[in-house]
Amino acid sequence: MEILGGTGPSLLTGDIVLTDDNKSVSDTNEKSKNNTLWSDLALRAVSGVVLAIAASAVTWWGGVAFAVFFGIVTLLIFKEWVAIVGEQPYGIPALLGFGALLTSLIGLLIGAWQAALVVPFFGAGFLFLVRCSYLSARWCGFGVLYAASFGLAILILRSDPVYGFAAIVILFALVWGTDIAAYFTGKSLGGPKLWPRVSPKKTWSGSVGGLVLGTGLALLVAKVLGIDPTVKLTLMLGGLSILSQAGDLAESHMKRLFNVKDSSNLIPGHGGVMDRVDGLLVAVVFAALFGSIFGDIRSVATGFLIW
């Protein structure tokens, strides 16, 4: 750098003038930052595409392939939850949780759906009441209910022989569309932050953009699959889009409670499984709950889409 008034420091002003060398370093740093950003975005995109293809493929196949794939996802959700709350991965609370989840999922697959719905509550209740001498055990109880709600809801929806496939694909389109649209809309428009203390990068413009475009994409997919995009369906999908964003924020809030950035580093560019399915989890659970009002246990997807 060049100092005003000669080669030594100016005793009168102390002013500093940047030379071309300094500007060159600044430009290099900026380019490096941009290259890193694009590199991370590319890695994120590739990982996202691979996951989308895998999830779509098993959804198409259904049956055992679907059950195994999302059964593993369910167990990974709980595994990451255990790590976030600081519990030992093979401690008694974790093993009890895994046991409850496996028993519940297997029970659903063999047709004992009443037992499948009850077992997670027994597992969580044990962790709440019997092993309540320390906090992380109780948090593991919440984790059992969180993971089980996803695994049971998505398997029940897909098991509908008429609209199971359509329901899952529409929910994928809704949540993925909401997530992607919110990201790029927020980047483009900026504006006030949605909840800066929990998720500093999310904006209101991104949230609204995700709601509109994600719902629009889901309706388009529904139309392609032969489902009439009624006003009722539009309002319901819009509500699920909002709930999926709330699920994303809730998971971010939980991680901040435990000073954790990502649920794990399992997925390149994305973090962990919880980081990827937080919004989908909430949307799937509420879709299944809504569908159960208008359909029985074997037609929950029909109740969700046709009413």
Short mmCIF file of C-alpha atoms in Angstrom, two decimals:
data_model
loop_
_atom_site.label_atom_id
_atom_site.label_comp_id
_atom_site.label_asym_id
_atom_site.label_seq_id
_atom_site.Cartn_x
_atom_site.Cartn_y
_atom_site.Cartn_z
CA MET A 1 0.00 0.00 0.00
CA GLU A 2 1.07 3.58 -0.52
CA ILE A 3 0.98 6.09 2.33
CA LEU A 4 0.16 9.75 1.73
CA GLY A 5 3.13 12.04 2.12
CA GLY A 6 5.92 9.51 1.40
CA THR A 7 6.99 5.99 2.24
CA GLY A 8 6.40 6.24 5.97
CA PRO A 9 3.22 6.75 7.99
CA SER A 10 1.68 10.23 7.83
CA LEU A 11 1.86 11.75 11.29
CA LEU A 12 -0.62 14.43 10.28
CA THR A 13 -3.43 12.46 8.68
CA GLY A 14 -2.76 8.74 8.91
CA ASP A 15 -4.70 8.41 5.64
CA ILE A 16 -4.15 5.22 3.65
CA VAL A 17 -4.54 4.86 -0.10
CA LEU A 18 -5.04 1.41 -1.63
CA THR A 19 -2.89 0.63 -4.64
CA ASP A 20 -3.70 -1.64 -7.58
CA ASP A 21 -2.13 -4.56 -5.70
CA ASN A 22 -4.68 -4.24 -2.89
CA LYS A 23 -7.55 -3.94 -5.35
CA SER A 24 -6.30 -7.04 -7.13
CA VAL A 25 -6.31 -9.00 -3.87
CA SER A 26 -9.83 -7.75 -3.13
CA ASP A 27 -11.05 -8.78 -6.58
CA THR A 28 -9.42 -12.19 -6.20
CA ASN A 29 -11.12 -12.74 -2.84
CA GLU A 30 -14.48 -11.74 -4.31
CA LYS A 31 -14.05 -14.12 -7.24
CA SER A 32 -13.03 -16.90 -4.88
CA LYS A 33 -16.13 -16.25 -2.78
CA ASN A 34 -18.36 -16.35 -5.86
CA ASN A 35 -16.71 -19.54 -7.11
CA THR A 36 -17.27 -21.19 -3.74
CA LEU A 37 -20.93 -20.11 -3.77
CA TRP A 38 -21.50 -21.57 -7.24
CA SER A 39 -19.58 -24.72 -6.31
CA ASP A 40 -21.76 -25.23 -3.21
CA LEU A 41 -24.90 -24.56 -5.24
CA ALA A 42 -23.84 -27.07 -7.89
CA LEU A 43 -23.12 -29.72 -5.24
CA ARG A 44 -26.47 -28.99 -3.61
CA ALA A 45 -28.25 -29.29 -6.97
CA VAL A 46 -26.59 -32.60 -7.89
CA SER A 47 -27.35 -34.11 -4.48
CA GLY A 48 -30.93 -32.88 -4.69
CA VAL A 49 -31.46 -34.38 -8.14
CA VAL A 50 -30.05 -37.76 -7.05
CA LEU A 51 -32.30 -37.79 -3.97
CA ALA A 52 -35.34 -36.77 -6.03
CA ILE A 53 -34.71 -39.54 -8.55
CA ALA A 54 -34.29 -42.14 -5.80
CA ALA A 55 -37.41 -41.02 -3.95
CA SER A 56 -39.46 -40.87 -7.15
CA ALA A 57 -38.28 -44.31 -8.26
CA VAL A 58 -39.26 -46.07 -5.03
CA THR A 59 -42.55 -44.16 -5.02
CA TRP A 60 -43.26 -45.54 -8.49
CA TRP A 61 -42.36 -49.08 -7.43
CA GLY A 62 -44.24 -48.88 -4.14
CA GLY A 63 -44.48 -52.01 -2.02
CA VAL A 64 -41.40 -53.29 -0.26
CA ALA A 65 -39.00 -50.91 -2.05
CA PHE A 66 -40.94 -47.88 -0.84
CA ALA A 67 -41.32 -49.26 2.67
CA VAL A 68 -37.61 -50.09 3.01
CA PHE A 69 -36.44 -46.76 1.59
CA PHE A 70 -38.64 -44.60 3.81
CA GLY A 71 -38.21 -46.95 6.74
CA ILE A 72 -34.48 -46.24 6.56
CA VAL A 73 -35.21 -42.51 6.24
CA THR A 74 -37.35 -42.73 9.39
CA LEU A 75 -34.56 -44.41 11.35
CA LEU A 76 -32.02 -41.87 10.09
CA ILE A 77 -34.28 -39.04 11.25
CA PHE A 78 -34.27 -40.48 14.76
CA LYS A 79 -30.53 -41.16 14.64
CA GLU A 80 -29.85 -37.51 13.78
CA TRP A 81 -32.32 -36.33 16.41
CA VAL A 82 -30.43 -38.36 19.04
CA ALA A 83 -27.15 -36.77 17.95
CA ILE A 84 -28.60 -33.24 18.04
CA VAL A 85 -29.90 -33.56 21.60
CA GLY A 86 -26.54 -34.95 22.77
CA GLU A 87 -27.59 -38.49 23.62
CA GLN A 88 -25.27 -41.46 23.09
CA PRO A 89 -26.03 -43.15 19.73
CA TYR A 90 -26.15 -46.61 21.33
CA GLY A 91 -27.37 -45.65 24.77
CA ILE A 92 -30.56 -47.06 26.28
CA PRO A 93 -32.81 -44.14 25.18
CA ALA A 94 -31.58 -44.39 21.59
CA LEU A 95 -31.94 -48.18 21.47
CA LEU A 96 -35.43 -47.98 22.97
CA GLY A 97 -36.36 -45.43 20.34
CA PHE A 98 -35.02 -47.54 17.48
CA GLY A 99 -36.85 -50.56 18.85
CA ALA A 100 -40.14 -48.69 19.06
CA LEU A 101 -39.79 -47.35 15.52
CA LEU A 102 -38.90 -50.72 14.01
CA THR A 103 -41.74 -52.44 15.84
CA SER A 104 -44.19 -49.78 14.69
CA LEU A 105 -43.12 -49.87 11.03
CA ILE A 106 -43.11 -53.67 10.87
CA GLY A 107 -46.50 -53.76 12.54
CA LEU A 108 -47.91 -51.46 9.87
CA LEU A 109 -46.46 -53.60 7.08
CA ILE A 110 -48.02 -56.81 8.42
CA GLY A 111 -51.41 -55.16 8.83
CA ALA A 112 -51.42 -54.52 12.58
CA TRP A 113 -51.97 -50.81 12.07
CA GLN A 114 -53.58 -50.23 15.48
CA ALA A 115 -50.47 -51.54 17.22
CA ALA A 116 -48.27 -49.59 14.82
CA LEU A 117 -49.94 -46.34 15.85
CA VAL A 118 -49.75 -47.09 19.58
CA VAL A 119 -46.18 -48.45 19.95
CA PRO A 120 -44.38 -45.09 19.40
CA PHE A 121 -46.42 -43.56 22.23
CA PHE A 122 -45.40 -46.39 24.57
CA GLY A 123 -41.75 -45.89 23.62
CA ALA A 124 -41.93 -42.14 24.06
CA GLY A 125 -43.89 -42.50 27.30
CA PHE A 126 -41.23 -44.76 28.75
CA LEU A 127 -38.54 -42.19 27.96
CA PHE A 128 -40.68 -39.37 29.40
CA LEU A 129 -41.72 -41.06 32.63
CA VAL A 130 -39.38 -43.91 33.52
CA ARG A 131 -36.03 -42.50 32.37
CA CYS A 132 -36.76 -38.89 33.24
CA SER A 133 -33.66 -38.34 35.37
CA TYR A 134 -31.94 -36.43 32.56
CA LEU A 135 -33.17 -34.12 29.83
CA SER A 136 -31.74 -35.77 26.70
CA ALA A 137 -33.73 -38.95 27.38
CA ARG A 138 -36.95 -36.96 27.34
CA TRP A 139 -35.86 -35.24 24.13
CA CYS A 140 -35.35 -38.70 22.63
CA GLY A 141 -38.99 -39.38 23.48
CA PHE A 142 -40.03 -36.43 21.33
CA GLY A 143 -37.72 -37.76 18.63
CA VAL A 144 -39.55 -41.11 18.59
CA LEU A 145 -42.86 -39.35 17.95
CA TYR A 146 -41.31 -37.02 15.37
CA ALA A 147 -39.73 -39.82 13.32
CA ALA A 148 -42.66 -42.22 13.71
CA SER A 149 -45.16 -39.62 12.51
CA PHE A 150 -43.26 -39.31 9.25
CA GLY A 151 -42.68 -43.02 8.66
CA LEU A 152 -46.25 -44.08 9.45
CA ALA A 153 -47.90 -41.21 7.56
CA ILE A 154 -45.96 -41.65 4.33
CA LEU A 155 -46.40 -45.45 4.33
CA ILE A 156 -50.13 -45.17 5.02
CA LEU A 157 -50.57 -42.63 2.22
CA ARG A 158 -48.67 -44.74 -0.32
CA SER A 159 -50.55 -47.92 0.65
CA ASP A 160 -53.78 -46.52 -0.86
CA PRO A 161 -54.15 -48.65 -4.03
CA VAL A 162 -56.00 -45.94 -5.96
CA TYR A 163 -54.43 -42.58 -5.15
CA GLY A 164 -51.37 -43.54 -3.09
CA PHE A 165 -48.85 -42.86 -5.84
CA ALA A 166 -50.54 -39.60 -6.86
CA ALA A 167 -50.66 -38.30 -3.27
CA ILE A 168 -46.94 -38.82 -2.68
CA VAL A 169 -45.92 -37.30 -6.03
CA ILE A 170 -48.13 -34.25 -5.45
CA LEU A 171 -46.65 -33.77 -1.98
CA PHE A 172 -43.14 -34.07 -3.41
CA ALA A 173 -43.98 -31.41 -6.01
CA LEU A 174 -45.53 -29.16 -3.38
CA VAL A 175 -42.70 -29.29 -0.86
CA TRP A 176 -39.80 -29.33 -3.31
CA GLY A 177 -41.44 -26.59 -5.37
CA THR A 178 -42.02 -24.50 -2.26
CA ASP A 179 -38.44 -24.97 -1.08
CA ILE A 180 -36.79 -24.16 -4.42
CA ALA A 181 -39.10 -21.24 -5.25
CA ALA A 182 -38.64 -19.74 -1.78
CA TYR A 183 -34.85 -19.92 -2.14
CA PHE A 184 -34.64 -18.22 -5.52
CA THR A 185 -37.44 -15.72 -4.89
CA GLY A 186 -35.85 -14.68 -1.64
CA LYS A 187 -32.44 -14.35 -3.30
CA SER A 188 -33.88 -12.26 -6.13
CA LEU A 189 -36.24 -9.97 -4.21
CA GLY A 190 -34.79 -9.87 -0.72
CA GLY A 191 -36.76 -7.78 1.75
CA PRO A 192 -37.73 -8.23 5.40
CA LYS A 193 -36.57 -11.37 7.15
CA LEU A 194 -39.11 -14.03 8.04
CA TRP A 195 -37.64 -15.03 11.42
CA PRO A 196 -34.08 -13.69 11.61
CA ARG A 197 -33.31 -15.11 15.06
CA VAL A 198 -33.96 -18.66 13.84
CA SER A 199 -33.23 -18.55 10.09
CA PRO A 200 -31.41 -15.33 9.12
CA LYS A 201 -31.51 -15.96 5.35
CA LYS A 202 -35.24 -16.61 4.93
CA THR A 203 -37.39 -13.67 3.79
CA TRP A 204 -41.09 -12.93 3.55
CA SER A 205 -40.76 -12.54 -0.21
CA GLY A 206 -39.23 -16.02 -0.43
CA SER A 207 -41.99 -17.48 1.73
CA VAL A 208 -44.75 -15.97 -0.42
CA GLY A 209 -42.96 -16.96 -3.62
CA GLY A 210 -42.60 -20.52 -2.34
CA LEU A 211 -46.28 -20.64 -1.38
CA VAL A 212 -47.52 -19.42 -4.77
CA LEU A 213 -45.14 -21.34 -7.03
CA GLY A 214 -45.04 -24.51 -4.94
CA THR A 215 -48.83 -24.70 -4.81
CA GLY A 216 -49.02 -23.98 -8.54
CA LEU A 217 -46.58 -26.79 -9.33
CA ALA A 218 -48.50 -29.25 -7.13
CA LEU A 219 -51.78 -28.34 -8.88
CA LEU A 220 -50.13 -28.83 -12.26
CA VAL A 221 -48.90 -32.28 -11.24
CA ALA A 222 -52.37 -33.11 -9.92
CA LYS A 223 -53.89 -32.12 -13.27
CA VAL A 224 -51.38 -34.29 -15.16
CA LEU A 225 -52.31 -37.22 -12.90
CA GLY A 226 -55.98 -36.76 -13.69
CA ILE A 227 -57.05 -35.07 -10.45
CA ASP A 228 -59.31 -32.04 -10.74
CA PRO A 229 -57.55 -28.98 -9.21
CA THR A 230 -60.57 -27.69 -7.32
CA VAL A 231 -60.67 -24.62 -5.11
CA LYS A 232 -60.77 -26.88 -2.05
CA LEU A 233 -57.67 -28.77 -3.19
CA THR A 234 -55.91 -25.47 -3.96
CA LEU A 235 -56.62 -24.12 -0.48
CA MET A 236 -55.52 -27.36 1.16
CA LEU A 237 -52.26 -27.51 -0.80
CA GLY A 238 -51.62 -23.86 0.00
CA GLY A 239 -52.09 -24.63 3.68
CA LEU A 240 -49.70 -27.58 3.44
CA SER A 241 -47.13 -25.35 1.73
CA ILE A 242 -47.30 -22.95 4.67
CA LEU A 243 -47.06 -25.85 7.13
CA SER A 244 -44.02 -27.26 5.30
CA GLN A 245 -42.27 -23.92 5.73
CA ALA A 246 -43.23 -23.91 9.40
CA GLY A 247 -41.71 -27.38 9.71
CA ASP A 248 -38.47 -26.08 8.22
CA LEU A 249 -38.38 -23.21 10.71
CA ALA A 250 -39.22 -25.50 13.63
CA GLU A 251 -36.30 -27.80 12.82
CA SER A 252 -33.99 -24.77 12.49
CA HIS A 253 -35.21 -23.55 15.89
CA MET A 254 -34.50 -26.92 17.47
CA LYS A 255 -30.95 -27.00 16.07
CA ARG A 256 -30.32 -23.52 17.47
CA LEU A 257 -31.48 -24.68 20.89
CA PHE A 258 -28.66 -27.22 20.82
CA ASN A 259 -26.15 -25.03 18.93
CA VAL A 260 -26.08 -27.37 15.93
CA LYS A 261 -25.75 -26.11 12.34
CA ASP A 262 -26.75 -29.27 10.42
CA SER A 263 -28.43 -32.43 11.63
CA SER A 264 -25.50 -34.36 10.08
CA ASN A 265 -23.20 -34.24 7.03
CA LEU A 266 -24.69 -37.31 5.37
CA ILE A 267 -25.94 -35.52 2.23
CA PRO A 268 -23.34 -33.41 0.36
CA GLY A 269 -24.41 -29.78 0.16
CA HIS A 270 -27.56 -30.34 2.21
CA GLY A 271 -26.55 -31.52 5.67
CA GLY A 272 -28.55 -34.37 7.10
CA VAL A 273 -31.76 -36.25 6.40
CA MET A 274 -33.68 -34.13 8.90
CA ASP A 275 -32.55 -31.01 7.05
CA ARG A 276 -34.05 -32.39 3.83
CA VAL A 277 -37.34 -33.80 5.07
CA ASP A 278 -38.34 -31.28 7.76
CA GLY A 279 -40.87 -29.59 5.48
CA LEU A 280 -41.97 -32.83 3.81
CA LEU A 281 -42.51 -34.45 7.20
CA VAL A 282 -45.04 -31.86 8.32
CA ALA A 283 -46.83 -31.82 4.96
CA VAL A 284 -47.08 -35.62 4.86
CA VAL A 285 -48.35 -35.89 8.43
CA PHE A 286 -51.06 -33.28 7.98
CA ALA A 287 -52.06 -34.73 4.60
CA ALA A 288 -52.48 -38.15 6.24
CA LEU A 289 -54.43 -36.67 9.15
CA PHE A 290 -56.71 -34.81 6.77
CA GLY A 291 -57.14 -37.87 4.56
CA SER A 292 -58.07 -40.02 7.54
CA ILE A 293 -61.09 -37.79 8.13
CA PHE A 294 -62.56 -38.58 4.70
CA GLY A 295 -61.20 -42.11 4.20
CA ASP A 296 -60.43 -45.24 6.16
CA ILE A 297 -56.96 -46.65 6.89
CA ARG A 298 -56.74 -48.18 3.38
CA SER A 299 -57.85 -45.05 1.51
CA VAL A 300 -56.17 -42.16 3.30
CA ALA A 301 -54.68 -40.79 0.07
CA THR A 302 -58.14 -40.84 -1.53
CA GLY A 303 -59.51 -38.92 1.43
CA PHE A 304 -56.69 -36.44 1.07
CA LEU A 305 -57.18 -35.74 -2.65
CA ILE A 306 -60.83 -36.55 -3.41
CA TRP A 307 -63.46 -34.98 -1.18
#
